[in-house]
mmCIF file of C-alpha atoms in Angstrom:
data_model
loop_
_atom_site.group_PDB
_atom_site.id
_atom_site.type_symbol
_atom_site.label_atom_id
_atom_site.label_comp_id
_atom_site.label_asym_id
_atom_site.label_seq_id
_atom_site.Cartn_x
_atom_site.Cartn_y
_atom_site.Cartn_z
ATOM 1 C CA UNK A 950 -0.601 -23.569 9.333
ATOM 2 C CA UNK A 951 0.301 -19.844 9.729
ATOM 3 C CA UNK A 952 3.891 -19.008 11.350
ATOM 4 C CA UNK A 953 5.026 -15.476 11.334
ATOM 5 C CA UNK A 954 8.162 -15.429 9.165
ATOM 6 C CA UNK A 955 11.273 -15.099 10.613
ATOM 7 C CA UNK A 956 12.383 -11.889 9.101
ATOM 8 C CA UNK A 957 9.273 -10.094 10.765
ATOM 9 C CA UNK A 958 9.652 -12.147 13.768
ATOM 10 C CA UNK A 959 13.125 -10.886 14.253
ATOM 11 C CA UNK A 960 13.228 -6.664 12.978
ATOM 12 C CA UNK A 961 9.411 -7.088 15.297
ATOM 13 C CA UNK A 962 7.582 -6.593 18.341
ATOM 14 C CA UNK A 963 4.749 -8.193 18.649
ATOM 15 C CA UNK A 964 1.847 -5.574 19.881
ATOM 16 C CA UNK A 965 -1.464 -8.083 19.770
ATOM 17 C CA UNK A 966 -4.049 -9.574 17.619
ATOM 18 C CA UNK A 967 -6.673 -8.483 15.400
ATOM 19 C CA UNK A 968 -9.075 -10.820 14.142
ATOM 20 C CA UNK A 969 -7.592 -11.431 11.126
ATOM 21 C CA UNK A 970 -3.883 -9.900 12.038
ATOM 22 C CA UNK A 971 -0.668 -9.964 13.578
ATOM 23 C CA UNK A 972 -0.100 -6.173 14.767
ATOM 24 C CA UNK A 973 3.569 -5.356 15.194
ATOM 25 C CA UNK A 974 5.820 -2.809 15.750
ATOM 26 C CA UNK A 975 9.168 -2.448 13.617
ATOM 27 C CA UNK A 976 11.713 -1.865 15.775
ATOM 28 C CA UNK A 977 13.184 1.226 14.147
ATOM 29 C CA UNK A 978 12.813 4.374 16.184
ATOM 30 C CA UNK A 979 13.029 6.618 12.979
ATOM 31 C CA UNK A 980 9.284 6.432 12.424
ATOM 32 C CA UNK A 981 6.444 5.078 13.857
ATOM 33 C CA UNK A 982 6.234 2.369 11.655
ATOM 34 C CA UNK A 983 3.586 -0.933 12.075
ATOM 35 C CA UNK A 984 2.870 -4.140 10.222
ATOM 36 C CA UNK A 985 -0.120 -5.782 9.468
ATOM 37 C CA UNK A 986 0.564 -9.387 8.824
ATOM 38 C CA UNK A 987 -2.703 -11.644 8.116
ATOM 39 C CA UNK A 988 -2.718 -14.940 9.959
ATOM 40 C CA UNK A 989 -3.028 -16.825 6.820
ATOM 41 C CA UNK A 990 -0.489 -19.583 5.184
ATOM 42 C CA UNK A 991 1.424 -19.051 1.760
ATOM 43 C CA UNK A 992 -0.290 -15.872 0.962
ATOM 44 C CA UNK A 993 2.077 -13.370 -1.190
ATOM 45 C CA UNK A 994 -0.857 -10.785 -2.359
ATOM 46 C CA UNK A 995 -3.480 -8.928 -0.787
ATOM 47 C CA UNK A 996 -6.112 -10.545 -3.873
ATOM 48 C CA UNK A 997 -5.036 -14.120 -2.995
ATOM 49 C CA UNK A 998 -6.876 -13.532 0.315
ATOM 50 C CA UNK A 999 -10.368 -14.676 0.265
ATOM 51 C CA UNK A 1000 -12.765 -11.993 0.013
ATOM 52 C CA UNK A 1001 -14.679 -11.788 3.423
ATOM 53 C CA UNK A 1002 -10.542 -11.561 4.141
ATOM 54 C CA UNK A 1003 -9.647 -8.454 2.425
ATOM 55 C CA UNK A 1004 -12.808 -7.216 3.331
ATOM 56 C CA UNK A 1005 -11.396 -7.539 7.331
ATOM 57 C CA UNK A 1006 -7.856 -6.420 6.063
ATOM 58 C CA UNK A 1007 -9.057 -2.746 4.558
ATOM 59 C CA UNK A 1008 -11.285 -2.361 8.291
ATOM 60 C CA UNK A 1009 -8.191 -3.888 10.536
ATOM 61 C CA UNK A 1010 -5.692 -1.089 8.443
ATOM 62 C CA UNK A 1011 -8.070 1.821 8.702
ATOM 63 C CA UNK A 1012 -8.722 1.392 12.231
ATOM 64 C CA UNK A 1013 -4.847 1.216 13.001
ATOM 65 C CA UNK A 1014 -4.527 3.663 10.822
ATOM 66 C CA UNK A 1015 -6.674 6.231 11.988
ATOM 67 C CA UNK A 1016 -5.701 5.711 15.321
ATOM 68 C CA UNK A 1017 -2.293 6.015 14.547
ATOM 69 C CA UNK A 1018 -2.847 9.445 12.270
ATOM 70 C CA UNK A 1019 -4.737 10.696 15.714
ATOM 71 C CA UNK A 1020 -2.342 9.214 18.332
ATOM 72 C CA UNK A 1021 0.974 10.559 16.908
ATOM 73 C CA UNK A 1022 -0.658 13.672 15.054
ATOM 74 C CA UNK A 1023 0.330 12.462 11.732
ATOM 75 C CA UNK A 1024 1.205 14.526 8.528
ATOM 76 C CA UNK A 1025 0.828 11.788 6.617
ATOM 77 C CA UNK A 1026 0.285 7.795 6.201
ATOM 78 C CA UNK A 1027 2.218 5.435 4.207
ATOM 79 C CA UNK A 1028 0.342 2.204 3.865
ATOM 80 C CA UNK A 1029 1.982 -0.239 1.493
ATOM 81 C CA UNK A 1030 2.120 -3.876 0.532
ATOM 82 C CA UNK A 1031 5.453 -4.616 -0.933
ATOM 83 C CA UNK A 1032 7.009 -7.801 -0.186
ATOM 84 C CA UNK A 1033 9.878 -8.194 -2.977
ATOM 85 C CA UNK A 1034 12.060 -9.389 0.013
ATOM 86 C CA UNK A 1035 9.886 -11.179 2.630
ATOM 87 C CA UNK A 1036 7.188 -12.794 0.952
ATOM 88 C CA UNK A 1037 5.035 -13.332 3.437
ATOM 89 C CA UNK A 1038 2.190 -10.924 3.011
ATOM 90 C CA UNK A 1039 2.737 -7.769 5.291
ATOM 91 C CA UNK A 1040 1.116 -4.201 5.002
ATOM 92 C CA UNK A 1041 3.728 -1.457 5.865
ATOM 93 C CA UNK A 1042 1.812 1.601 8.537
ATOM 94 C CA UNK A 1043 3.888 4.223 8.732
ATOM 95 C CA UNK A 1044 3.633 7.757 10.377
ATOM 96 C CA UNK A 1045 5.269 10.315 8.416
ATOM 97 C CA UNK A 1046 6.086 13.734 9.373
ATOM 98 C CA UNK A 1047 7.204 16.634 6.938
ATOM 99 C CA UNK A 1048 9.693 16.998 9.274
ATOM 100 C CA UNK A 1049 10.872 13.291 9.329
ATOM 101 C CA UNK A 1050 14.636 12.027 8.166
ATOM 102 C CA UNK A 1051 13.485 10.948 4.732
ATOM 103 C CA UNK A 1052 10.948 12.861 3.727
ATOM 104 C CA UNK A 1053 8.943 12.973 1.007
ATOM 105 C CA UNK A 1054 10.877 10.376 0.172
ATOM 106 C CA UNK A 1055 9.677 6.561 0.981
ATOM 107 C CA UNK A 1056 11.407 5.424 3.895
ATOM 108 C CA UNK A 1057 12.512 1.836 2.504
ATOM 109 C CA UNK A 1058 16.401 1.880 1.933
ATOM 110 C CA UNK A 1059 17.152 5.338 3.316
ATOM 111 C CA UNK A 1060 18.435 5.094 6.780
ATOM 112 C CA UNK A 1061 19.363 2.019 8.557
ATOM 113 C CA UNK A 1062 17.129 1.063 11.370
ATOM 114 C CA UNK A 1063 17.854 2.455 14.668
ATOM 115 C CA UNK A 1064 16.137 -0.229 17.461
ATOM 116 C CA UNK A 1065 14.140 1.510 20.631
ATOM 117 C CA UNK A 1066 16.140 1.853 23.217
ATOM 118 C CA UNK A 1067 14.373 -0.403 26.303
ATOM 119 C CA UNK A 1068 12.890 2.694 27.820
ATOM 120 C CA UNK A 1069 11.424 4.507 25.088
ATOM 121 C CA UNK A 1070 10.109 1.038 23.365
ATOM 122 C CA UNK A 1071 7.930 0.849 26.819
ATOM 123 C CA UNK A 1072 6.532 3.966 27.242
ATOM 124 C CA UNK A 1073 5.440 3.795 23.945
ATOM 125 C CA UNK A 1074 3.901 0.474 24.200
ATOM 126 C CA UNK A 1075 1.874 1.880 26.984
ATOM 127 C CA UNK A 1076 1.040 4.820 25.691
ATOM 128 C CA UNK A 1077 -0.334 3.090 22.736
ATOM 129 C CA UNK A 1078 -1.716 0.023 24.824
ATOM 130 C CA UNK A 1079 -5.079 2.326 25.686
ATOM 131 C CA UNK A 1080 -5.425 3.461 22.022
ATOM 132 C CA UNK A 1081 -5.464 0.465 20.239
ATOM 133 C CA UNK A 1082 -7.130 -1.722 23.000
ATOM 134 C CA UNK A 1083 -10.598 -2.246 22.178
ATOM 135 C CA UNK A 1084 -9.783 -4.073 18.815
ATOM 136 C CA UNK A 1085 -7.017 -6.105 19.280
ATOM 137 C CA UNK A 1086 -5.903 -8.839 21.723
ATOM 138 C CA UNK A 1087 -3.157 -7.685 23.280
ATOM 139 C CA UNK A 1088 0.206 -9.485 23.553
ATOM 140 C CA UNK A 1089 2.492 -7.578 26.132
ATOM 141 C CA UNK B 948 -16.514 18.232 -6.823
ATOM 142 C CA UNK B 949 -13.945 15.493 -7.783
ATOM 143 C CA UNK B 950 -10.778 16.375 -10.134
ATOM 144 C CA UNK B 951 -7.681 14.600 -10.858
ATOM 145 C CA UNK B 952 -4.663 15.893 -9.410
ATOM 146 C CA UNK B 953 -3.000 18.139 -11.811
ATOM 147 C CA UNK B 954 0.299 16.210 -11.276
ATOM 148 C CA UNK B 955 -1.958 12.664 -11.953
ATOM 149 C CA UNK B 956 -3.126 14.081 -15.007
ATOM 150 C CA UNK B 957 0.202 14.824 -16.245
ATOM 151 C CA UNK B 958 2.190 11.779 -15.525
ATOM 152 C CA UNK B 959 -0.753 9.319 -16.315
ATOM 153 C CA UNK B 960 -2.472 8.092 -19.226
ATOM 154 C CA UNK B 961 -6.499 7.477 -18.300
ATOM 155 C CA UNK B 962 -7.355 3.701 -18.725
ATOM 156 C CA UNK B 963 -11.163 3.987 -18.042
ATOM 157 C CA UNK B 964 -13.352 3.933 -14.748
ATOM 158 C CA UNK B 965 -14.670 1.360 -12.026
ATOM 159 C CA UNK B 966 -17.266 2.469 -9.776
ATOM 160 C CA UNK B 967 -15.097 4.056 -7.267
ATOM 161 C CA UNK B 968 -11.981 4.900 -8.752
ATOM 162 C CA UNK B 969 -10.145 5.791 -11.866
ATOM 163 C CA UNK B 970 -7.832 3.742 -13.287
ATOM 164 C CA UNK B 971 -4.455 5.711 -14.568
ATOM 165 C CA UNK B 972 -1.032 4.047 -16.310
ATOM 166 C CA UNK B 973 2.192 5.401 -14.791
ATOM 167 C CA UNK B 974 3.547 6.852 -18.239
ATOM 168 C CA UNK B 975 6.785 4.995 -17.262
ATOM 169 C CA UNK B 976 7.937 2.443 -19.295
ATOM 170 C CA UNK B 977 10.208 0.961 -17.269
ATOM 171 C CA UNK B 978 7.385 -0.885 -15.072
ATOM 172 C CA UNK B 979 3.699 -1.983 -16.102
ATOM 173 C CA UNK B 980 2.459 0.450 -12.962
ATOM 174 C CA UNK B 981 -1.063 1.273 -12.570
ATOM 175 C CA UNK B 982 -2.785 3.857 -9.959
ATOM 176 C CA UNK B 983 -5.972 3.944 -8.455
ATOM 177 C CA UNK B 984 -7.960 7.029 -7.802
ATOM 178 C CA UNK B 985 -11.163 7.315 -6.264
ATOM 179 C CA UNK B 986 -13.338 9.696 -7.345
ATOM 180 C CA UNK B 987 -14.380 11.648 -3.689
ATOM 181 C CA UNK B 988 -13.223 15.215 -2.704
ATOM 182 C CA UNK B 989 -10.612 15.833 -0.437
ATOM 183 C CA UNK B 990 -9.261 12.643 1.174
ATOM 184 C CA UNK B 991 -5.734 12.153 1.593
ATOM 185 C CA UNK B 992 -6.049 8.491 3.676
ATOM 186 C CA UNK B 993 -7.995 5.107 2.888
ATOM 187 C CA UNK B 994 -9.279 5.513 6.528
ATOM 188 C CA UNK B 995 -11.235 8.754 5.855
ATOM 189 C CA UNK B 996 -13.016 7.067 3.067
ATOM 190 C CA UNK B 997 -16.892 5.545 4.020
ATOM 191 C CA UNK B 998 -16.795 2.346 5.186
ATOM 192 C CA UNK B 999 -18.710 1.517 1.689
ATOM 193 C CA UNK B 1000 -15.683 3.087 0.089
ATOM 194 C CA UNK B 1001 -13.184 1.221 1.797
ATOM 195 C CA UNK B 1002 -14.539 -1.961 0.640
ATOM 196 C CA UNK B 1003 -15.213 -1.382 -2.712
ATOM 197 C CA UNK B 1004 -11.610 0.085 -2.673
ATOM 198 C CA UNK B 1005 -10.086 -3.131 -1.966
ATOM 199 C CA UNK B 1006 -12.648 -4.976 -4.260
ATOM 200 C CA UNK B 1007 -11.189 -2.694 -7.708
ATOM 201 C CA UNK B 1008 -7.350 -3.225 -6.535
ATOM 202 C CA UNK B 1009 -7.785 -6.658 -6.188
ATOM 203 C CA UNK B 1010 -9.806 -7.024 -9.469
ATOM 204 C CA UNK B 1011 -7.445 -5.010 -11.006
ATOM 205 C CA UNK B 1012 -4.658 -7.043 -9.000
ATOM 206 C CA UNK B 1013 -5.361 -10.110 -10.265
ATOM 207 C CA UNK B 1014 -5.731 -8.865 -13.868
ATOM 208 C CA UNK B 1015 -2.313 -7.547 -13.883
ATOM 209 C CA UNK B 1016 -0.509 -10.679 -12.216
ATOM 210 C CA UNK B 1017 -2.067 -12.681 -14.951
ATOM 211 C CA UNK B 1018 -1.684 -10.489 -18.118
ATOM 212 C CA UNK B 1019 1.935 -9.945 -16.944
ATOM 213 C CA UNK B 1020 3.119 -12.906 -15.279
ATOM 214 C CA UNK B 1021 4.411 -10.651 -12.620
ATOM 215 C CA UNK B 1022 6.938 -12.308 -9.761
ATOM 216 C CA UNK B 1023 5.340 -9.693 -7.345
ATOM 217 C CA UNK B 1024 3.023 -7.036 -7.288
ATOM 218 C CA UNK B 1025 3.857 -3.568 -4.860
ATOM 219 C CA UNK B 1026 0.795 -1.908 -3.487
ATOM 220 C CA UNK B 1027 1.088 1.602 -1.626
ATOM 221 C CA UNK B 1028 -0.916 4.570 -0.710
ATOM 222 C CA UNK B 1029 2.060 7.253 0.051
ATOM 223 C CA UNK B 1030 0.526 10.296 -1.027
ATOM 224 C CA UNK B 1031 3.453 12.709 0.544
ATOM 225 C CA UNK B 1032 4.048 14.427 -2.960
ATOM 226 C CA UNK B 1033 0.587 14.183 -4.154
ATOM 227 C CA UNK B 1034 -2.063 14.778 -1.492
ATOM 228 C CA UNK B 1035 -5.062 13.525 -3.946
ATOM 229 C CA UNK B 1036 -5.469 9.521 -2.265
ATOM 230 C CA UNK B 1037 -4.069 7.551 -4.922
ATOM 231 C CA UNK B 1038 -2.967 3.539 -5.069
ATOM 232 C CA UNK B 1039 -0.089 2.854 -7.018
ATOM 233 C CA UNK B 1040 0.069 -1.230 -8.430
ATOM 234 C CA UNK B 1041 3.475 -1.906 -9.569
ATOM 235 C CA UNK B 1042 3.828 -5.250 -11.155
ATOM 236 C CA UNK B 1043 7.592 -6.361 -10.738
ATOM 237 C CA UNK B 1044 9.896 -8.859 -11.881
ATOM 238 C CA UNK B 1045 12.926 -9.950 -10.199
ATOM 239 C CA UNK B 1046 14.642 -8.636 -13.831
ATOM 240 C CA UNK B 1047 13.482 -5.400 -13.852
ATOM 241 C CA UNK B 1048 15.859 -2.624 -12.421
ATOM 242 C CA UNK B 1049 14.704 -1.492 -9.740
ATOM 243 C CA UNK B 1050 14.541 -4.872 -7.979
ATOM 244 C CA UNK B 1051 14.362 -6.030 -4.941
ATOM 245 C CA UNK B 1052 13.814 -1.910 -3.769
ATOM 246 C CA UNK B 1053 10.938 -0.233 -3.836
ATOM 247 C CA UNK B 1054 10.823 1.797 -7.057
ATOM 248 C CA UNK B 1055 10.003 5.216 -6.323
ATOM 249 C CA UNK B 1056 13.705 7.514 -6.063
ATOM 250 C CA UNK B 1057 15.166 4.695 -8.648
ATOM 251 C CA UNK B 1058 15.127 5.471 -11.941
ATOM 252 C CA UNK B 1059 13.915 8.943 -14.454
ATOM 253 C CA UNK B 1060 10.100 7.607 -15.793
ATOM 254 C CA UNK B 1061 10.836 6.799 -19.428
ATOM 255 C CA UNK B 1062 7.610 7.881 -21.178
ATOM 256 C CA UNK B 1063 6.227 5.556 -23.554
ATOM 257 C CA UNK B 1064 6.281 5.669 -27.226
ATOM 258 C CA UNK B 1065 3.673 6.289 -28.670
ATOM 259 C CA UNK B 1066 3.486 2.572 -30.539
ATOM 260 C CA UNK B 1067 4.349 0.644 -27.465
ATOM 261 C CA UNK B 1068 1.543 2.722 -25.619
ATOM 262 C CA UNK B 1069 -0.805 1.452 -28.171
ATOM 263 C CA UNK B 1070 -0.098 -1.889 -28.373
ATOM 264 C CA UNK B 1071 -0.171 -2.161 -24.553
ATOM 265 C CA UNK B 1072 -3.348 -0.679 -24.462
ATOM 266 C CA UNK B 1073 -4.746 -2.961 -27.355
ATOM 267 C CA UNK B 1074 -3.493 -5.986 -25.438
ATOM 268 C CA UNK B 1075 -4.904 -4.343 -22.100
ATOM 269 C CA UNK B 1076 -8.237 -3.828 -22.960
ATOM 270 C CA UNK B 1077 -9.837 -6.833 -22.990
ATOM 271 C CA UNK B 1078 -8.063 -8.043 -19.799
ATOM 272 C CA UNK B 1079 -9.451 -5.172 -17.849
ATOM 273 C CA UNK B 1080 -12.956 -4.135 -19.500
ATOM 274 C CA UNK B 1081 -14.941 -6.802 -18.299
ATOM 275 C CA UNK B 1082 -15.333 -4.441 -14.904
ATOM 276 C CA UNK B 1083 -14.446 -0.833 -15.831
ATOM 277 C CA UNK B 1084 -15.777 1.846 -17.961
ATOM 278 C CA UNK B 1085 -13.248 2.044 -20.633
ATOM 279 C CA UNK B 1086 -12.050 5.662 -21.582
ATOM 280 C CA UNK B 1087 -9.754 5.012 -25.015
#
């Protein structure tokens, strides 16, 4: 049975459902930064997902993904599946801009996170609400 | 026309082809890390590859996935697109081990590459071959 793991739960907010993901939202306000997480149990790697799976996984990422490189004007995508410290798999979005705090750097380990403040978290969730509505199931 | 990145050409060693993509070694000893390439002009993002692509993108990085977990009895493998360096789409697999020195961070930033010698690089592609040949076009 498939429980989001508590790490993601808690550095998360929950944005909706895709048909084969969790869709959230790290709360960091240094980049626009998502997570896929597949609603599947005890999975650590994208290949331990069945096939018709990871089939779902590379649409459900390139839809978020080019919404997100349209939405927020994008220079650039980071997509990623790390994992070395929550293994529960998870597949990093994240916006980059040239003009971002740790570019071209990776942004893992550079600056600590810096939560939304309540305002700017909510404008953002309904700016984005309209853009990302007619695939996923929306939570909030 | 499709050509490898100068930088890819440089820091790589060519392993041999699957259908969509060509597979590189990371001439960095200090991780087994593989890349990914597929062979279409000008795209930067998994999303701006066909549909078609997409899905046979996922199907030779978890092939090749798979094949390293096994051959190297890795604790973790790290999948990423970044691409903010080198614009050419490229898919880095990283296999890891809780022992190895970059661990639990990500390892891009970490350490200098340590090129292989030329004996090691040999042998590894010796004991590679057969592991990975069964689906690509070898090149060596």
């Amino acid at each position: 049975m498939f429980t989001l793991h508590p790490v993601l739960e808690k550095d998360t907010i929950k944005l909706g459902e895709f048909p084969l993901c969790h869709a959230l939202l790290m709360n960091d306000a240094n980049y626009p930064w998502f997570v896929l997480v597949p609603k599947r149990h005890n999975i650590r790697e994208i290949f331990q997902l069945k096939e018709t799976d990871q089939a779902q996984l590379v649409k459900e990422s390139s839809h978020l993904s080019q919404q997100l490189f349209e939405y927020f004007n994008a220079d650039k995508l980071n997509i990623a599946a790390l994992g070395n410290i929550v293994p529960q798999l998870h597949i990093h979005h994240i916006v980059r801009y040239t003009s971002d705090p740790a570019w071209p750097a990776p942004v893992w380990g550079r600056l600590p996170p810096l939560p939304y403040a309540e305002n700017k978290l909510n404008e953002l969730l309904e700016k984005l609400k309209p853009c990302l509505a007619n695939k996923i199931e929306w939570d909030i």
